[in-house]
Amino acid sequence: MLELHHNNMSVCSAKVRLVLREKDVAPAEHHYDLRKGDQFAPAYMALNPMGVVPTLVHHGSPFFESTLICEYLDEAFPRPRLRPADPAERTTMRRWASLPDRGLHAACGAVSSALAFRYQFLALTPEDLAANLAQTPDPERRERKRMCIELGMDWPPAAAAVRFYDSVLRQMDTALAAGGPWLAGDAYSLADSGLTPYVVRLDHLNLSWMWDNRPALAAWYEAVQARPNFAGLADYVEPAYLEVMDARAAELRPKVEAALAG
């Protein structure tokens, strides 16, 4: 039996769902409300001690860390193949697919929180906010979350996260212009499925103007949205979250532009 413990709007969960849809594999799904702290429930913490989503359970064995889950799925369900056969292209694929674990995921969290999600937490009572923060088991993650809620785009790491994100978009556009149509060559791979949710998140945050002058990246984004497996992301979008992301987009754009200007 295959089970997926996930959240609809989680970028890491979306990475895994894109691979599952590409493989035409349908797991039993268990959805977690991250705002309510479902991921910190004792039963889930026993499954995944880090208290994060997603977790994949296959034949009773749990797997976590979305990049590793995607590689596992490509081995467990080998058709269609999502890792290039050529060693050089496979190395390129891994370099792109590992970017979230090398800073992009943290940048996504900081940008998403600073521009949108912090306002959900600011609407809580001080007592409820403190209780929510206390649920985060890792002290460093907890402190970063607190500072981002308090300061938003005025928190220096949030501005740095915008610049890091922009550097990734620049790298993607350059690579795609030189050797596309996909990030690791002629075939769609774990590189593309792994980075798609992070570009979608910018789109949802009304930051698609960041690739207005990056035509190769824009073409890639259109291509990934046209693929059937994109339903693994599109079918899970929650309108209430988009409303939060839309609410202050216009007033916050100058702060994003200022961050990009350094």
Backbone as a ProteinNet text record, in pm:
[ID]
protein_1_A
[PRIMARY]
MLELHHNNMSVCSAKVRLVLREKDVAPAEHHYDLRKGDQFAPAYMALNPMGVVPTLVHHGSPFFESTLICEYLDEAFPRPRLRPADPAERTTMRRWASLPDRGLHAACGAVSSALAFRYQFLALTPEDLAANLAQTPDPERRERKRMCIELGMDWPPAAAAVRFYDSVLRQMDTALAAGGPWLAGDAYSLADSGLTPYVVRLDHLNLSWMWDNRPALAAWYEAVQARPNFAGLADYVEPAYLEVMDARAAELRPKVEAALAG
[TERTIARY]
84.3	0	87.9	44	115.7	29.7	88.4	15.8	99.2	31.3	98.2	35.5	118.1	78	129.6	40.1	82.2	-9.1	23.6	-58.2	-79.6	-197.4	-232	-135.5	-100.3	-22.3	127.2	169.3	310.2	389.8	497.3	577.8	645.6	687.7	751.6	651.8	529.9	426.5	395.9	392.9	364.2	470.6	597.3	705.1	673.3	633.2	605.9	482	379	256	281	367.2	400	463	550.7	613.8	511.7	427.4	324.5	232.9	192.4	105.5	179.8	308.3	386.3	395.2	402.2	409.1	271.2	166.3	28.3	4.7	54.4	39	-48.7	-150.9	-246.5	-238.7	-174.1	-166.9	-293.5	-310.5	-410.1	-355.5	-438.3	-390.5	-443.5	-355.1	-389.3	-346.7	-443.3	-412.7	-396.5	-297	-267	-283.1	-357	-372.9	-254.3	-159.4	-37.6	-64	-163.4	-195.1	-251.5	-319.3	-373.2	-271.7	-157.6	-54.7	-76.8	-152	-176.7	-46.9	57.4	183.5	257.8	210.4	274.5	195.7	90.3	13.8	104.2	90.4	179.3	185.2	72.4	72.4	158.2	151.4	233	380	405.7	543.4	610.5	531	586.7	625.5	551.6	580.9	697.3	694.7	797	839.6	947	988.4	1020.2	1043.3	1072.5	947.3	829	705.1	686.2	727	709.5	640.7	584.6	525.3	611.3	610.7	529.8	602.9	527	581.7	514.9	595.3	544.4	559	454.4	460.3	435	530.9	520.2	548.3	451	462.3	497.4	439.7	458.1	581.4	671	793.9	778	806.7	794.2	919.8	898.6	1008.6	979.9	1080.7	1063.3	1183.8	1175.9	1263.1	1219.5	1152.2	1083.3	1177.5	1300.4	1394.1	1424.5	1442.2	1470.4	1346.5	1229.8	1105.9	1092.5	1121.9	1108.2	1205.1	1327	1421.3	1374.4	1321	1269.4	1156.8	1066.2	954	1004	1110.7	1161.7	1225.4	1273.8	1327.2	1216.2	1120.5	1014.2	914.8	896.4	803	879.4	956	1055	1002.1	873.4	820.6	714.9	731.8	845.1	965.5	1081.3	1205.2	1220.1	1251.1	1265.8	1408.9	1500.9	1642.8	1713.5	1786.4	1850.6	1943	1950.1	2040.3	2185.6	2206.4	2341.8	2396	2515.6	2568.7	2583.9	2625.6	2642.5	2508.4	2408.6	2275.8	2215	2243.9	2190.9	2252.1	2380.4	2445.1	2383.7	2356.9	2290.1	2153.2	2079.8	1948.2	1958.5	2055	2068.3	2108.2	2188.1	2227.6	2105.8	2019	1897	1802	1782.3	1684.9	1726	1856.6	1903.2	1899.4	1868.5	1866.5	1772.9	1653	1569.1	1637.6	1714.4	1783.2	1908	1949.2	2068.3	2032.1	1914	1877.4	1747.8	1703.5	1583.4	1459.2	1450.2	1331.1	1323	1435.4	1436.3	1398.9	1448.8	1413.9	1265.2	1210.4	1067.3	985.1	1025.2	953.2	958.8	1077.1	1092	1010.8	1016.9	944.1	793	748.6	605.4	552.1	627.9	584.2	585.6	692.7	705.5	600.1	560.3	465.4	320.4	297	158.9	125.7	193.5	147.2	161.3	252.5	268.2	138.8	58.5	-64.9	-168.1	-162.1	-248.3	-210.5	-81.1	-36.3	-59.4	-43.4	-65.9	-212.4	-302	-444	-476.8	-382.6	-405.7	-391.4	-449.3	-424.5	-279.8	-221.6	-83.5	-65.5	-166.7	-158.4	-157.7	-245.1	-251	-125.1	-70.9	52.9	168	177.2	283.1	270.1	145.9	123.6	162.8	131.6	167.2	319.4	388.6	533.8	596.8	539.7	594.8	585.8	493.8	478.6	594.3	666.6	778.1	894.4	930.7	1029.2	1171.3	1210.8	1347.7	1361.9	1450.7	1461.9	1498.2	1584.6	1625.1	1507.7	1436.2	1317.4	1215	1198.4	1100.3	1135.7	1265	1306.6	1296	1331.9	1317.5	1171.1	1084.5	941.3	892.7	936.1	893.8	939.7	1064.9	1117.2	1049.1	1020.4	955	812.3	743.8	608.3	612.3	709	715.2	756.5	852.2	913.3	879.4	836.4	803.6	922.7	899.7	1006.6	1111.3	1086.2	1186.4	1286	1263.8	1357.8	1467.2	1592.8	1699	1705.8	1688.7	1692	1581.4	1469.8	1363.8	1409.5	1474.7	1528.4	1636.1	1720.9	1824	1761.7	1650	1581.2	1527.8	1476.3	1429.6	1545	1659.8	1775.5	1824.4	1821.7	1861	1765.6	1637.2	1534.7	1561.6	1590.2	1614.5	1738	1840.1	1959.8	1928.8	1838.4	1797.7	1723	1634	1561.7	1658.7	1758.9	1859	1935	1975.2	2045.6	1958.2	1830.5	1739.5	1724.5	1704	1685	1809.2	1925.6	2050.9	2068.1	2042.7	2059.5	1958.7	1835.8	1732.1	1757.6	1806.3	1837.2	1950.9	2043.3	2160.4	2136.1	2048.1	2036.9	1903.6	1794.9	1662.7	1619.2	1491	1381.7	1363.2	1430.8	1416.8	1547.6	1543.6	1660.3	1777.8	1749.4	1858.5	1869.2	1827.6	1842.8	1712.4	1699.7	1585.6	1460.5	1475.1	1361.6	1326	1198	1147.4	1204.8	1247.3	1312.8	1277.6	1338.9	1319.2	1367.5	1454.3	1495.5	1375.9	1298.2	1183.1	1070.8	1038.5	932.3	973.6	1103.7	1149.7	1145.6	1164	1166.3	1033	946.5	816.7	741.4	724.2	645.1	702.5	833.7	895.9	871.5	861.9	826.7	677	596.1	452.3	426.2	502.5	481.2	502.8	605	625.3	507	455.6	338.3	220	196.6	86.3	104.9	230.1	258.7	257.5	212.2	204.7	342.8	441.7	577.9	623	529	567.6	640.2	630.2	705.9	856.8	898.7	1041.3	1100.6	1015.3	1069.1	1014.8	969.3	923.3	1034.2	1157.8	1270.2	1356.2	1293.1	1362.5	1280.7	1290.7	1201.8	1216.8	1337.3	1354.9	1285.2	1296.1	1228	1076.5	1029.3	885.4	831.3	907.6	864.6	862.1	962.7	965.9	845.2	811.4	699	567.4	552.2	432.8	429.2	545.2	552	518.5	568.3	538.7	391.3	330.8	188.7	101.6	151.9	74.8	83.2	172.2	188	74.1	29.4	-79.4	-48.4	79.4	110	98.3	84.8	69.6	-56.5	-148.8	-269	-233	-118.2	-73.8	-46.5	-37.3	-24.3	-151.7	-196.7	-310.7	-438.6	-459.3	-582.8	-587.6	-478	-471.4	-463	-467.8	-458.8	-582.8	-559.5	-669.9	-695.2	-815.2	-845.2	-821.6	-847.4	-828.7	-682.9	-591.2	-449.6	-415.1	-472.6	-445.6	-497	-606.8	-659.4	-560.2	-499.3	-398.3	-278.7	-238.5	-123.6	-154.1	-280.1	-319.8	-336.9	-372.1	-423.1	-331	-202.3	-109.9	-3	-27.8	74	115.2	18.6	50.8	131.4	91.7	161.8	300.7	322	450.2	549	499	590.4	709.2	691.1	809.5	913.2	873	970.6	1046.7	977.6	1046.4	1145.6	1103.5	1192.1	1312.4	1289.8	1401.4	1499.4	1444.3	1530.2	1614.7	1555.5	1628.6	1737.5	1712.5	1811.5	1926.3	1906.4	2013.8	2015.1
-119.7	0	124.9	225.6	352.4	462.9	540.6	649.2	776.8	888.7	1018.3	1106.4	1149.4	1245.1	1380.7	1476	1598.4	1715.1	1829.4	1950.2	2003.6	2054.1	2096.6	2201.1	2300.8	2413.5	2402.9	2297.8	2278	2254.3	2331.2	2313.5	2175.8	2129.9	1997.8	1887.6	1902	1804	1806.5	1926	1938	1868.8	1879.3	1809.9	1660.9	1602.2	1458.8	1425.6	1507.5	1481.3	1491.1	1582.3	1591.5	1462.1	1403	1277	1163.9	1160.7	1056.2	1062.9	1184.6	1199.6	1160.3	1194.6	1157.4	1005.6	938.1	791.4	726.7	809.4	758.8	664.4	705.5	629	710.3	647.9	717.2	660.7	731.7	683.2	717.7	654.3	701.1	830.6	933.7	1064.9	1102.5	1162.2	1213.1	1359.1	1449.9	1592.1	1649.3	1739.4	1800.9	1952	2009.4	2154	2208.4	2269.2	2315.6	2433.8	2516.2	2630.1	2584.1	2470.2	2415.3	2328.8	2304.3	2225.1	2075.7	2029.6	1885.4	1805.2	1867	1796	1770.1	1832.7	1811.5	1715.6	1657.8	1559.3	1440.1	1383.2	1272.6	1158.4	1124.3	1012.1	1043.7	1169	1203.9	1220	1277.3	1292.5	1156.5	1056.3	921	868.5	914.1	873.6	953.5	1084.3	1175.4	1266.8	1236	1312.5	1458.7	1495.2	1633.9	1719.9	1657.7	1733.5	1817.9	1764.9	1836.2	1742.9	1801.3	1723	1743.9	1646.4	1525.4	1407.1	1302.6	1171	1070.6	987	879.4	749.3	668.3	536.3	432.6	343.2	239.8	105	16.1	-116.1	-105.1	-2.6	12.9	89.5	123.2	195.9	344.3	433.8	577.5	635.1	729.6	800.1	949.3	1028	1172.3	1240.6	1373.8	1459.1	1443.4	1546	1535	1501.5	1555.1	1523.3	1374.2	1316.5	1173.8	1090.8	1138.9	1068.9	1059.2	1169.3	1169.5	1070.8	1063.5	965.8	823.3	803.9	671.8	630.9	723.8	692.7	658.3	725.6	695.7	557.6	509.1	373.6	270.5	301.7	205.3	192.5	300.7	301.8	356.6	273.2	321.8	374.2	372.7	422.2	530.2	644.9	684.6	725.7	708.2	739.8	891.2	936.4	1079.1	1117.5	1021.3	1050	1012.6	1107.1	1078.7	958	883.1	768.5	812.9	925.4	976.8	1029.3	985.6	1027.5	1178.5	1245.4	1390.9	1460.1	1418	1477.2	1442.6	1321.3	1282.5	1368.7	1401.8	1490.7	1630.2	1677.8	1807.2	1805	1696.2	1682.5	1692.5	1622	1622.8	1761.3	1831.2	1966.2	2057.2	2051.4	2132.3	2083	1952	1896.6	1920	1937.8	1960.4	2107.1	2196.8	2339.9	2374.1	2315.1	2345	2312.8	2205.1	2166.2	2250.2	2328.1	2412.6	2560.5	2588	2726.8	2774.7	2712.9	2763.4	2741.9	2628.6	2605.3	2706	2731.5	2831.2	2969.2	3001.7	3130.1	3137.7	3027.8	3023.6	3046.7	2981.1	2998.9	3141.6	3202.8	3340	3437.4	3422.3	3513	3493.5	3369.6	3341.9	3398.8	3381.2	3430.8	3582.5	3642.4	3787.3	3860.3	3800.8	3868.1	3828.4	3716.5	3669.6	3604.8	3495	3412.3	3477.9	3573.6	3638.3	3705.2	3748.8	3819.5	3725	3596.7	3498.7	3484.3	3484.5	3470.5	3598.1	3714.1	3841.1	3858.2	3784.6	3791.2	3709.2	3625.6	3544.3	3628.2	3580.8	3644.5	3617.1	3701.8	3676.6	3537.8	3492.3	3360.7	3250.1	3262.1	3159.7	3161.2	3279.8	3288.5	3222.7	3251	3190.2	3038.8	2990.6	2846.7	2784.9	2854.6	2803.8	2797.3	2901.7	2903.7	2792.9	2770.5	2670.3	2529.6	2509.7	2376.5	2339.3	2440.6	2412.5	2356.3	2231.1	2168	2220.5	2264.3	2308.8	2455.2	2488	2626.6	2726.8	2686.7	2779.1	2809.7	2706	2727.6	2813.6	2789.2	2864.2	3011.8	3043.5	3183.1	3253.2	3185.2	3243.9	3274.7	3183.6	3204.1	3325.6	3337	3449.3	3582.4	3590	3714.8	3753.4	3655.9	3686.5	3735.7	3675.9	3721	3864.7	3895.9	4029.2	4136.6	4106.4	4210.1	4203.4	4090.2	4079.3	4112.5	4191.9	4226.1	4320	4369.6	4449.6	4361.7	4231.7	4135.9	4110.1	4143.9	4131.2	3995.7	3881.8	3754.8	3740.9	3812.2	3805.6	3874.5	3988.7	4057.6	3973.3	3910	3822.6	3703.9	3654.4	3541.4	3579.3	3700.7	3748.3	3748.2	3794.6	3800.3	3659.6	3568.3	3431.1	3369.2	3389.5	3339.6	3392.6	3521.3	3582.4	3522.1	3489.5	3429.4	3291.6	3218.8	3087.8	3104.5	3202.3	3227.4	3264	3342.6	3381.2	3258.7	3171.9	3049.6	2960.9	2948.6	2865.7	2920.7	3051.2	3111.7	3092.8	3111.6	3096	2952.9	2856.6	2715.9	2672	2715.5	2677.5	2739.2	2861.4	2926.1	2854.9	2798.6	2734.8	2589.9	2521.2	2377.9	2314.7	2391.9	2338	2228.7	2193.2	2268.1	2240.5	2137.7	2104.5	2130	2131.2	2172.1	2076.4	1947.9	1850.7	1791.5	1867.5	1819.5	1812.5	1707.6	1697.7	1639.5	1579.2	1510.7	1573.2	1577	1619.2	1526.2	1583.7	1502.9	1553.8	1490.7	1533.7	1676.4	1725.9	1866	1957.7	1926.8	2011	1997.8	1874.6	1855.8	1915	1910	1960.9	2111.2	2183.8	2330.1	2393.9	2317.6	2373.9	2438.1	2371.6	2433.9	2565.4	2582	2704.3	2821.4	2794.4	2899.7	2929.8	2826.4	2847.2	2934.3	2911.3	2992.1	3140.1	3174.1	3314.2	3366.3	3284.4	3323.2	3350.1	3260.8	3278.5	3403.6	3440.6	3561.4	3687.3	3675.2	3787.4	3843.1	3752.9	3793.3	3739.4	3703.9	3651.6	3755.6	3882.4	3986.1	3964.5	3878.3	3852.2	3778.1	3719	3656.7	3721	3845	3916.5	3926.8	3942.8	3957.1	3831.2	3718.1	3589.5	3493.9	3508.2	3435.2	3283.6	3233.9	3088.4	3031	3100.8	3057.6	3066.6	3173.9	3189.6	3076.7	3038.4	2929.3	2796.6	2774.6	2652.2	2647	2760.4	2763.6	2732.7	2784.8	2751.8	2602.4	2546.9	2404.8	2314.6	2346.7	2259.4	2267.5	2385.2	2398.6	2321.5	2299.8	2229.4	2077.3	2027.2	1883.2	1824.3	1702.8	1641.1	1628.6	1605.4	1585.4	1713.4	1829.2	1955.3	1954.3	1864.2	1850.4	1815.6	1752.8	1720.8	1843.4	1957.5	2085.2	2167.6	2181.8	2269.9	2225.4	2094.1	2043.1	2064.1	2105.4	2117.9	2263.1	2356.8	2497.4	2538.2	2603.4	2646.7	2796.8	2832	2973.6	3064.9	3015	3099.4	3141.5	3053	3087.6	3191.3	3177.3	3275.7	3413.6	3415.8	3544.3	3610.1	3530.5	3583.3	3636.6	3563.5	3605	3728	3744	3859.6	3987	3970.7	4081.5	4203.6	4182.4	4295.4	4297.5	4225.3	4213	4348.5	4434.2	4563.2	4651.9	4656.7	4746.1	4695	4562.4	4504.9	4495.9	4513.3	4504	4599	4725.2	4812.6	4757.8	4686.9	4629.1	4514.5	4438.8	4332.2	4393.4	4496.7	4562.3	4623.7	4679.2	4735.7	4626.3	4512	4399.1	4353.4	4347.1	4306	4405.5	4531.9	4635	4633	4552.8	4538.7	4649.7
0	0	0	-71	-81.8	-21.3	70.8	136	130.1	114.1	114.4	220.6	314.9	418.3	371.6	349.4	280.7	314.1	255.2	264.6	122.9	96.3	-39.7	-96.6	-16.4	-68	-37.3	27	57.8	-70.2	-90.1	-210.5	-211	-93.7	-87.5	-120.2	-70.8	-105.1	-253.5	-311.2	-454.3	-538.2	-498.3	-569.4	-581.6	-470.1	-467.6	-549.4	-538.8	-615.2	-765.4	-808.7	-951.6	-1001.1	-920.8	-959.5	-959.2	-858.3	-852.6	-974.5	-1012.7	-1130.3	-1258	-1266.4	-1383.9	-1396	-1281	-1279.4	-1290.2	-1284.1	-1285	-1167.2	-1051.3	-928.1	-833.2	-778.1	-691	-549	-457	-319.3	-241.1	-128	-31.5	28	35.1	77.4	216	294.6	426.9	431.3	440.3	435	575.4	590.7	719.4	709.3	803.5	811.5	891.4	822.2	888.1	980	948.1	1033.7	1167.7	1167	1292.1	1365.5	1303	1368.4	1361.7	1259.9	1247.5	1240.6	1184.1	1164.6	1296	1404.3	1533.9	1623	1568.8	1644.4	1677.5	1795.1	1836.4	1735.9	1675.1	1580.8	1458.8	1411.9	1296.1	1335.1	1452.1	1496.1	1514.1	1548.7	1559	1421	1319	1181.6	1124.7	1150.1	1100.4	1215.6	1285	1403.2	1375.1	1248.6	1216.1	1216.2	1211	1211.5	1087.6	971.9	846.1	746.3	642.3	533.3	408.8	317.9	316.9	380.3	403.7	436.1	343.6	282.7	198.5	275.9	274.7	337.5	228.9	210	106.8	171.5	160.5	222.4	371.1	436.7	579.9	622	529.1	562.2	530.7	627	601.1	536.1	446.2	380.8	389.4	425.9	425.1	363.9	355.8	274.1	128.1	79.6	-50	-165.9	-163.6	-272	-274	-156.3	-146.3	-181	-141.8	-176.7	-328.4	-397.1	-543.5	-608.2	-557.9	-612	-580.7	-462.1	-426.8	-522	-548.4	-638.3	-778.4	-821.6	-955.1	-961.2	-848.3	-843.9	-825.9	-739.1	-709.6	-824.1	-899.3	-1012.6	-1133.6	-1202.4	-1299.8	-1432.4	-1457.1	-1584.4	-1560.3	-1627.8	-1711.4	-1625.9	-1680.7	-1610	-1595.2	-1473.7	-1447.5	-1409.8	-1423.1	-1405.5	-1534.7	-1594.1	-1722.9	-1715.6	-1826.3	-1833.7	-1847.3	-1915.3	-1934	-1800.8	-1757.5	-1626.8	-1611.5	-1718.3	-1709.5	-1690.8	-1767.3	-1753.1	-1617.8	-1568.3	-1438	-1327.7	-1341.9	-1245.5	-1252.3	-1373.2	-1388.4	-1323.6	-1345.1	-1283.2	-1131.9	-1073.3	-927.4	-875.3	-953.1	-909.9	-900.4	-1002.4	-997.4	-888.3	-881.6	-787.1	-642.3	-619	-482	-441.1	-533.5	-500.5	-383.8	-377.6	-260.8	-128.8	-125.2	-2.8	21.7	-77.9	-65.3	-57.3	-5.3	20.7	-39.8	-149.1	-214.9	-129.8	-61.5	19.7	134.9	198.7	306.3	252.5	133.1	72.5	41.5	-8.7	-38.5	87.8	196.7	322.1	371.6	361.7	408.9	324.4	192.1	102.5	119	124.6	139.3	269.8	376.9	507.5	512.8	460.8	468.1	386.3	272.7	183.1	207.3	274.3	284.5	417.8	449.9	560.1	696.4	710	840.5	885.6	788.6	824.8	886	849.6	914.6	1061.4	1089.2	1227.4	1307.3	1242.6	1312.4	1352.6	1287.1	1321.9	1445.9	1491.1	1610.4	1737.4	1844.3	1973.5	2013.3	2097.4	2141.9	2202.6	2274.3	2337.3	2232.5	2132.2	2027.3	1942	1917.7	1839.7	1916.2	2044.6	2125.1	2127.3	2136.4	2138	2004.5	1895	1762.8	1746.9	1788	1776.9	1862.1	1979.5	2070.1	2012.5	1916.6	1857.6	1765.3	1715	1624.5	1705.5	1682.6	1771.2	1757.2	1637.4	1615.9	1656.9	1751.7	1800.3	1691.3	1598.8	1492.7	1399.6	1359.2	1275.5	1349.1	1477.7	1556.5	1562	1582.1	1591	1456	1348.2	1214.7	1186	1223.5	1201.8	1280.3	1405.1	1488.3	1430	1388.8	1335.1	1205	1121.2	994.4	1017.4	1115.4	1148.2	1198.6	1280	1339.5	1238.6	1151.3	1068.8	920.6	870.5	728.9	640.7	536.6	442.9	503.4	624	692.9	768.3	766.9	825.4	722.6	750.3	649.3	579.7	649.4	576.7	472.1	488.9	388.1	259.7	273.5	155.9	88.8	169.4	113.4	41.9	95.1	32.3	-104.7	-120.1	-249.9	-350.2	-307	-397.7	-432.6	-336.3	-364.9	-466.4	-444.6	-537.4	-677.9	-686.2	-817	-883.1	-804.7	-862.3	-920.2	-855.4	-908.1	-1040.2	-1047	-1172	-1283.6	-1250.6	-1351.7	-1401.4	-1309.6	-1348.5	-1436.6	-1398.9	-1477.4	-1618.9	-1630.5	-1762.4	-1849.4	-1790.6	-1865.8	-1913.8	-1823.4	-1858.8	-1964	-1948.9	-2044.5	-2181.9	-2184.1	-2311.8	-2383.4	-2304.8	-2365	-2403.4	-2330.2	-2355.5	-2327.9	-2327.3	-2296.5	-2392.4	-2396.3	-2334.4	-2185.6	-2131.5	-1990.7	-1918.8	-1787.9	-1710.8	-1723.3	-1744.5	-1754.4	-1893.7	-1994.9	-2131.6	-2208.2	-2290.8	-2381	-2316.4	-2198.3	-2135.9	-2001.7	-1973.4	-1842.6	-1736.2	-1623.4	-1520.2	-1381	-1281.4	-1142.6	-1120.3	-1206.3	-1196.7	-1219.5	-1321.3	-1355.7	-1252.9	-1215.7	-1116	-981.8	-950.9	-823.1	-809.9	-920	-914.1	-951	-1017.5	-1057.7	-941.2	-825.6	-719.4	-668.8	-679	-629.6	-723.9	-852.7	-948	-938.5	-921.3	-902.7	-779.7	-673.1	-552.7	-581	-658.8	-695.5	-776	-865.8	-944.4	-852	-756.4	-661.8	-576	-552.5	-474.1	-559.9	-684.9	-778.1	-812.7	-819.9	-852.3	-988.4	-1073.7	-1205	-1289.3	-1251.6	-1323	-1310.1	-1216.2	-1199.2	-1318.8	-1403.7	-1525.5	-1652.4	-1643	-1762.4	-1867.3	-1824	-1916.6	-1921.1	-1892.5	-1895.9	-1982.3	-2113.4	-2203.4	-2197.5	-2176.9	-2171.3	-2048.4	-1936	-1814.3	-1831.4	-1894.7	-1917.8	-2005.2	-2107.8	-2195.6	-2120.1	-2036.4	-1954.2	-1862.3	-1802	-1708.3	-1780.7	-1898.8	-1977.4	-2009.4	-2040.6	-2077	-1958.9	-1838.8	-1724.7	-1686.9	-1705.1	-1674.1	-1772.8	-1893.2	-1995.5	-1981.1	-1897.6	-1881.7	-1798.5	-1831.3	-1753.8	-1605.2	-1569.9	-1428.1	-1346.5	-1414.9	-1340.8	-1255.9	-1287.3	-1204.3	-1060.3	-1040.6	-905.7	-821.3	-884.8	-815.6	-830.9	-954.3	-981.6	-913	-903	-842.3	-692	-632.4	-486.8	-439.6	-532.1	-494.2	-415.4	-301.8	-216.5	-238	-283.9	-310.6	-190.7	-70.6	48.2	63.6	26.2	33.1	-72.8	-191.5	-296	-254.7	-183.6	-135	-39.9	46	137.7	59.2	-45	-124.9	-209.5	-246.9	-328.2	-245.5	-118.4	-37.9	-36.6	-20.2	-6.1	-115	-223.3	-327.9	-384.2	-414.2	-476.4	-382.5	-256.3	-163.1	-125.9	-139.3	-101.5	-218.5	-340.9	-455.2	-443.8	-401.9	-389.1	-293.4	-191	-98	-163.4	-248.1	-320.5	-419.4	-489.8	-584.6	-514	-394.9	-317.9	-275.3	-236.3	-198	-316.5	-435.8	-553.8	-591.7	-558.5	-587.3	-487	-378.6	-280.5	-178
[MASK]
++++++++++++++++++++++++++++++++++++++++++++++++++++++++++++++++++++++++++++++++++++++++++++++++++++++++++++++++++++++++++++++++++++++++++++++++++++++++++++++++++++++++++++++++++++++++++++++++++++++++++++++++++++++++++++++++++++++++++++++++++++++++++++++++++++++

